Each structure stands twice: as C-alpha cells, then as structure tokens.
Amino acid sequence: YDDTNVLPTTALGSHYIIQDYPPYNSEGESHAVFVIAAAEDNTTVEITPSITTQNGKAAGTSFTVNLNKGETYQVIGKDKESFSGTVVNAYKKGDKSSPKKIAIFSGADFTQVPGGKSARDCLYEQAMPTDYWGTQFVVTRSQEKDANRVRITAQTDGTTISIDGITLSESLNAGETYEFEMSENLASTDMASAISKAGRTAPSVLTGDAHYIETSCPC
C-alpha cells in the first residue's frame, strides 16, 4: 500500500530485517527504497544490504552511518531489485552492546503489483522490529480486491512454513522470503502471466478469504 501504520517511539527496536515487494515498472525504472530515522542521539546504524545499492554499497557487506535524534538516512536500490533480507542494527556510537532505537520505512518509489499489471503506485510501510516477529499468523484478503500477495520473510536458517496445517516442502534461510497469492478463484492466469512478464516465477495461488500460517521460527 502507499500508506502505513506508524509505531510510537516506545515500540521502536534496534534490530530489523527489511521486507519489501520487488519493484517493477514496465515503462521505466523502479527502485526499492528504505529510510532510517534515529530516535536517539549518538546512534550508529549498521546496514548489511541484500543487494548492491544505487551508490555502490556492496551486497552482503556491512557499512555504518552515524545519526542523531531526528536525522535520517535513505538507501536506494538499483532498478527492479528488492531489499528483502537486508539487516539493520542500531547501537550507541562506539558501544555495540548498547542498543539504540530507530524507525525504518521501506517500500518502492513507483511500482506495479504484481509486475506487469497496468496500475502503478508507490509502496510505503514502517518496518516491524524483529522483537515483535512471531510464528502464528492469520491473513485475510482485502475487501473488493481480486487478489492479495502475502510475503513471509525468515529470521533464522531452516525455517519451515505450514499453511492451513500443510507444511511446505521448501524451507527458508535467514532473510529469505516465500510468497503466495490469495485469490477469489484459482483462475488467476492474468496474475501469473503478469508476473512472468516481469521475469519472476508466479507464486502458488490459494483460494478463500483467510488462511492460517505457522512458522518454526519468528517471521
């Protein structure tokens, strides 16, 4: 969506794993973006991006920035690449043992969901600290929507997922994401065709208005 729930500063954390939707624009570029806002002075933010950033920060290599209360730092990805799995930690400058609270807002500047559909919009959502990640979820379809995408990102290697009591054959490692579609019917060939045009694999499609998800580790 292009709006978000907002957490109060008392609910902010110091450890985050980014989850976003892979950006796509059939008529130009589309970029994943996230912004970090410091809630306290003397905050060092350590970022380990899952992809190489637009300004050349390498995938899988940590770098740090120093922020004071109210200051922000923006990270932008390359065209059509996702930041899902990016790890962000915040701590007192010079002392990794003292966590500092930050807020993170992630999304995309201009994208189609799924890639290949005609409508485009920005995506914008506040990231949830991993302190609040859980293992049991109920997901529902949005009212008057033909379909919804559900994305599950793991915090721990070897995470298994079951949906409505059926365990998936594949497991997730830390930072990896599993995606499925909730549709009003299984004849969602237009969605499958659209995402194939974007060069991605069409996800599994589940009917019904709600599903119960259980994971072996926090997601």
GROMACS .gro file of N, CA and C in nm, residues 115-183:
model
  207
  115GLY      N    1   0.431  -0.720  -1.091
  115GLY     CA    2   0.495  -0.662  -1.207
  115GLY      C    3   0.429  -0.709  -1.336
  116GLY      N    4   0.399  -0.616  -1.424
  116GLY     CA    5   0.333  -0.649  -1.550
  116GLY      C    6   0.190  -0.602  -1.555
  117LYS      N    7   0.127  -0.575  -1.438
  117LYS     CA    8  -0.007  -0.518  -1.437
  117LYS      C    9   0.002  -0.371  -1.476
  118SER      N   10  -0.112  -0.310  -1.514
  118SER     CA   11  -0.108  -0.176  -1.570
  118SER      C   12  -0.094  -0.066  -1.466
  119ALA      N   13  -0.153  -0.083  -1.348
  119ALA     CA   14  -0.153   0.024  -1.249
  119ALA      C   15  -0.020   0.031  -1.175
  120ARG      N   16   0.021   0.153  -1.141
  120ARG     CA   17   0.146   0.174  -1.068
  120ARG      C   18   0.120   0.266  -0.949
  121ASP      N   19   0.200   0.251  -0.847
  121ASP     CA   20   0.189   0.337  -0.731
  121ASP      C   21   0.317   0.324  -0.649
  122CYS      N   22   0.331   0.411  -0.549
  122CYS     CA   23   0.441   0.393  -0.454
  122CYS      C   24   0.399   0.290  -0.349
  123LEU      N   25   0.496   0.230  -0.283
  123LEU     CA   26   0.471   0.142  -0.169
  123LEU      C   27   0.539   0.204  -0.048
  124TYR      N   28   0.474   0.197   0.069
  124TYR     CA   29   0.526   0.268   0.186
  124TYR      C   30   0.478   0.197   0.311
  125GLU      N   31   0.571   0.149   0.392
  125GLU     CA   32   0.532   0.077   0.513
  125GLU      C   33   0.642   0.086   0.617
  126GLN      N   34   0.603   0.107   0.744
  126GLN     CA   35   0.702   0.105   0.852
  126GLN      C   36   0.738  -0.039   0.883
  127ALA      N   37   0.869  -0.065   0.890
  127ALA     CA   38   0.918  -0.199   0.920
  127ALA      C   39   0.893  -0.232   1.067
  128MET      N   40   0.866  -0.359   1.094
  128MET     CA   41   0.841  -0.406   1.230
  128MET      C   42   0.972  -0.460   1.289
  129PRO      N   43   1.012  -0.413   1.408
  129PRO     CA   44   1.133  -0.468   1.470
  129PRO      C   45   1.122  -0.619   1.485
  130THR      N   46   1.233  -0.689   1.473
  130THR     CA   47   1.229  -0.835   1.485
  130THR      C   48   1.185  -0.880   1.624
  131ASP      N   49   1.194  -0.791   1.724
  131ASP     CA   50   1.144  -0.825   1.858
  131ASP      C   51   0.998  -0.868   1.855
  132TYR      N   52   0.923  -0.816   1.758
  132TYR     CA   53   0.779  -0.843   1.752
  132TYR      C   54   0.742  -0.948   1.649
  133TRP      N   55   0.841  -1.005   1.583
  133TRP     CA   56   0.809  -1.110   1.487
  133TRP      C   57   0.754  -1.231   1.561
  134GLY      N   58   0.669  -1.308   1.493
  134GLY     CA   59   0.605  -1.422   1.558
  134GLY      C   60   0.605  -1.545   1.471
  135THR      N   61   0.530  -1.645   1.515
  135THR     CA   62   0.526  -1.774   1.445
  135THR      C   63   0.385  -1.817   1.407
  136GLN      N   64   0.283  -1.740   1.444
  136GLN     CA   65   0.146  -1.775   1.410
  136GLN      C   66   0.076  -1.652   1.355
  137PHE      N   67   0.011  -1.669   1.239
  137PHE     CA   68  -0.050  -1.555   1.171
  137PHE      C   69  -0.182  -1.596   1.107
  138VAL      N   70  -0.276  -1.503   1.102
  138VAL     CA   71  -0.397  -1.518   1.020
  138VAL      C   72  -0.395  -1.405   0.918
  139VAL      N   73  -0.401  -1.438   0.789
  139VAL     CA   74  -0.402  -1.337   0.684
  139VAL      C   75  -0.537  -1.341   0.613
  140THR      N   76  -0.586  -1.223   0.575
  140THR     CA   77  -0.716  -1.212   0.509
  140THR      C   78  -0.702  -1.135   0.379
  141ARG      N   79  -0.796  -1.162   0.287
  141ARG     CA   80  -0.799  -1.086   0.162
  141ARG      C   81  -0.857  -0.947   0.187
  142SER      N   82  -0.808  -0.849   0.112
  142SER     CA   83  -0.861  -0.714   0.121
  142SER      C   84  -0.998  -0.707   0.054
  143GLN      N   85  -1.087  -0.629   0.111
  143GLN     CA   86  -1.221  -0.615   0.056
  143GLN      C   87  -1.217  -0.557  -0.085
  144GLU      N   88  -1.293  -0.619  -0.175
  144GLU     CA   89  -1.308  -0.574  -0.314
  144GLU      C   90  -1.177  -0.582  -0.393
  145LYS      N   91  -1.086  -0.666  -0.349
  145LYS     CA   92  -0.964  -0.692  -0.426
  145LYS      C   93  -0.974  -0.831  -0.489
  146ASP      N   94  -0.933  -0.843  -0.614
  146ASP     CA   95  -0.933  -0.974  -0.680
  146ASP      C   96  -0.832  -1.068  -0.615
  147ALA      N   97  -0.721  -1.011  -0.569
  147ALA     CA   98  -0.615  -1.096  -0.515
  147ALA      C   99  -0.525  -1.014  -0.424
  148ASN      N  100  -0.457  -1.083  -0.334
  148ASN     CA  101  -0.355  -1.023  -0.249
  148ASN      C  102  -0.227  -1.106  -0.254
  149ARG      N  103  -0.113  -1.040  -0.239
  149ARG     CA  104   0.014  -1.108  -0.227
  149ARG      C  105   0.054  -1.114  -0.079
  150VAL      N  106   0.099  -1.230  -0.034
  150VAL     CA  107   0.147  -1.249   0.102
  150VAL      C  108   0.294  -1.289   0.095
  151ARG      N  109   0.378  -1.220   0.170
  151ARG     CA  110   0.522  -1.249   0.169
  151ARG      C  111   0.568  -1.278   0.312
  152ILE      N  112   0.641  -1.387   0.328
  152ILE     CA  113   0.689  -1.435   0.457
  152ILE      C  114   0.841  -1.432   0.455
  153THR      N  115   0.903  -1.356   0.544
  153THR     CA  116   1.048  -1.344   0.550
  153THR      C  117   1.099  -1.405   0.680
  154ALA      N  118   1.201  -1.489   0.671
  154ALA     CA  119   1.252  -1.563   0.787
  154ALA      C  120   1.364  -1.488   0.858
  155GLN      N  121   1.372  -1.511   0.989
  155GLN     CA  122   1.480  -1.456   1.069
  155GLN      C  123   1.592  -1.557   1.092
  156THR      N  124   1.561  -1.687   1.078
  156THR     CA  125   1.654  -1.793   1.115
  156THR      C  126   1.666  -1.895   1.002
  157ASP      N  127   1.785  -1.950   0.982
  157ASP     CA  128   1.804  -2.056   0.883
  157ASP      C  129   1.716  -2.177   0.914
  158GLY      N  130   1.670  -2.245   0.809
  158GLY     CA  131   1.595  -2.368   0.825
  158GLY      C  132   1.452  -2.348   0.874
  159THR      N  133   1.396  -2.232   0.849
  159THR     CA  134   1.259  -2.204   0.894
  159THR      C  135   1.158  -2.276   0.805
  160THR      N  136   1.070  -2.354   0.865
  160THR     CA  137   0.965  -2.423   0.791
  160THR      C  138   0.834  -2.344   0.803
  161ILE      N  139   0.748  -2.362   0.702
  161ILE     CA  140   0.622  -2.290   0.695
  161ILE      C  141   0.509  -2.389   0.671
  162SER      N  142   0.401  -2.375   0.746
  162SER     CA  143   0.279  -2.450   0.716
  162SER      C  144   0.165  -2.353   0.695
  163ILE      N  145   0.081  -2.383   0.597
  163ILE     CA  146  -0.035  -2.301   0.566
  163ILE      C  147  -0.159  -2.389   0.579
  164ASP      N  148  -0.249  -2.352   0.669
  164ASP     CA  149  -0.370  -2.430   0.697
  164ASP      C  150  -0.335  -2.574   0.732
  165GLY      N  151  -0.224  -2.590   0.806
  165GLY     CA  152  -0.185  -2.722   0.855
  165GLY      C  153  -0.102  -2.805   0.760
  166ILE      N  154  -0.075  -2.754   0.641
  166ILE     CA  155   0.005  -2.827   0.543
  166ILE      C  156   0.144  -2.765   0.536
  167THR      N  157   0.248  -2.845   0.566
  167THR     CA  158   0.385  -2.794   0.568
  167THR      C  159   0.441  -2.791   0.427
  168LEU      N  160   0.500  -2.677   0.390
  168LEU     CA  161   0.559  -2.663   0.257
  168LEU      C  162   0.686  -2.746   0.247
  169SER      N  163   0.716  -2.791   0.128
  169SER     CA  164   0.834  -2.875   0.107
  169SER      C  165   0.964  -2.794   0.121
  170GLU      N  166   0.959  -2.665   0.083
  170GLU     CA  167   1.080  -2.584   0.091
  170GLU      C  168   1.087  -2.512   0.226
  171SER      N  169   1.209  -2.487   0.275
  171SER     CA  170   1.230  -2.410   0.396
  171SER      C  171   1.304  -2.281   0.361
  172LEU      N  172   1.307  -2.186   0.454
  172LEU     CA  173   1.372  -2.058   0.431
  172LEU      C  174   1.494  -2.043   0.519
  173ASN      N  175   1.597  -1.980   0.465
  173ASN     CA  176   1.710  -1.938   0.547
  173ASN      C  177   1.690  -1.792   0.589
  174ALA      N  178   1.774  -1.745   0.680
  174ALA     CA  179   1.760  -1.609   0.732
  174ALA      C  180   1.758  -1.508   0.617
  175GLY      N  181   1.658  -1.421   0.617
  175GLY     CA  182   1.647  -1.318   0.515
  175GLY      C  183   1.576  -1.360   0.388
  176GLU      N  184   1.549  -1.490   0.371
  176GLU     CA  185   1.479  -1.536   0.251
  176GLU      C  186   1.328  -1.517   0.266
  177THR      N  187   1.260  -1.507   0.152
  177THR     CA  188   1.117  -1.477   0.151
  177THR      C  189   1.041  -1.578   0.068
  178TYR      N  190   0.925  -1.622   0.121
  178TYR     CA  191   0.831  -1.706   0.046
  178TYR      C  192   0.708  -1.621   0.017
  179GLU      N  193   0.656  -1.634  -0.103
  179GLU     CA  194   0.541  -1.554  -0.146
  179GLU      C  195   0.430  -1.643  -0.199
  180PHE      N  196   0.305  -1.609  -0.164
  180PHE     CA  197   0.191  -1.674  -0.229
  180PHE      C  198   0.082  -1.571  -0.253
  181GLU      N  199  -0.014  -1.611  -0.334
  181GLU     CA  200  -0.125  -1.522  -0.370
  181GLU      C  201  -0.255  -1.575  -0.313
  182MET      N  202  -0.334  -1.485  -0.254
  182MET     CA  203  -0.470  -1.519  -0.212
  182MET      C  204  -0.564  -1.464  -0.318
  183SER      N  205  -0.643  -1.553  -0.380
  183SER     CA  206  -0.729  -1.512  -0.490
  183SER      C  207  -0.871  -1.562  -0.465
   0.00000   0.00000   0.00000
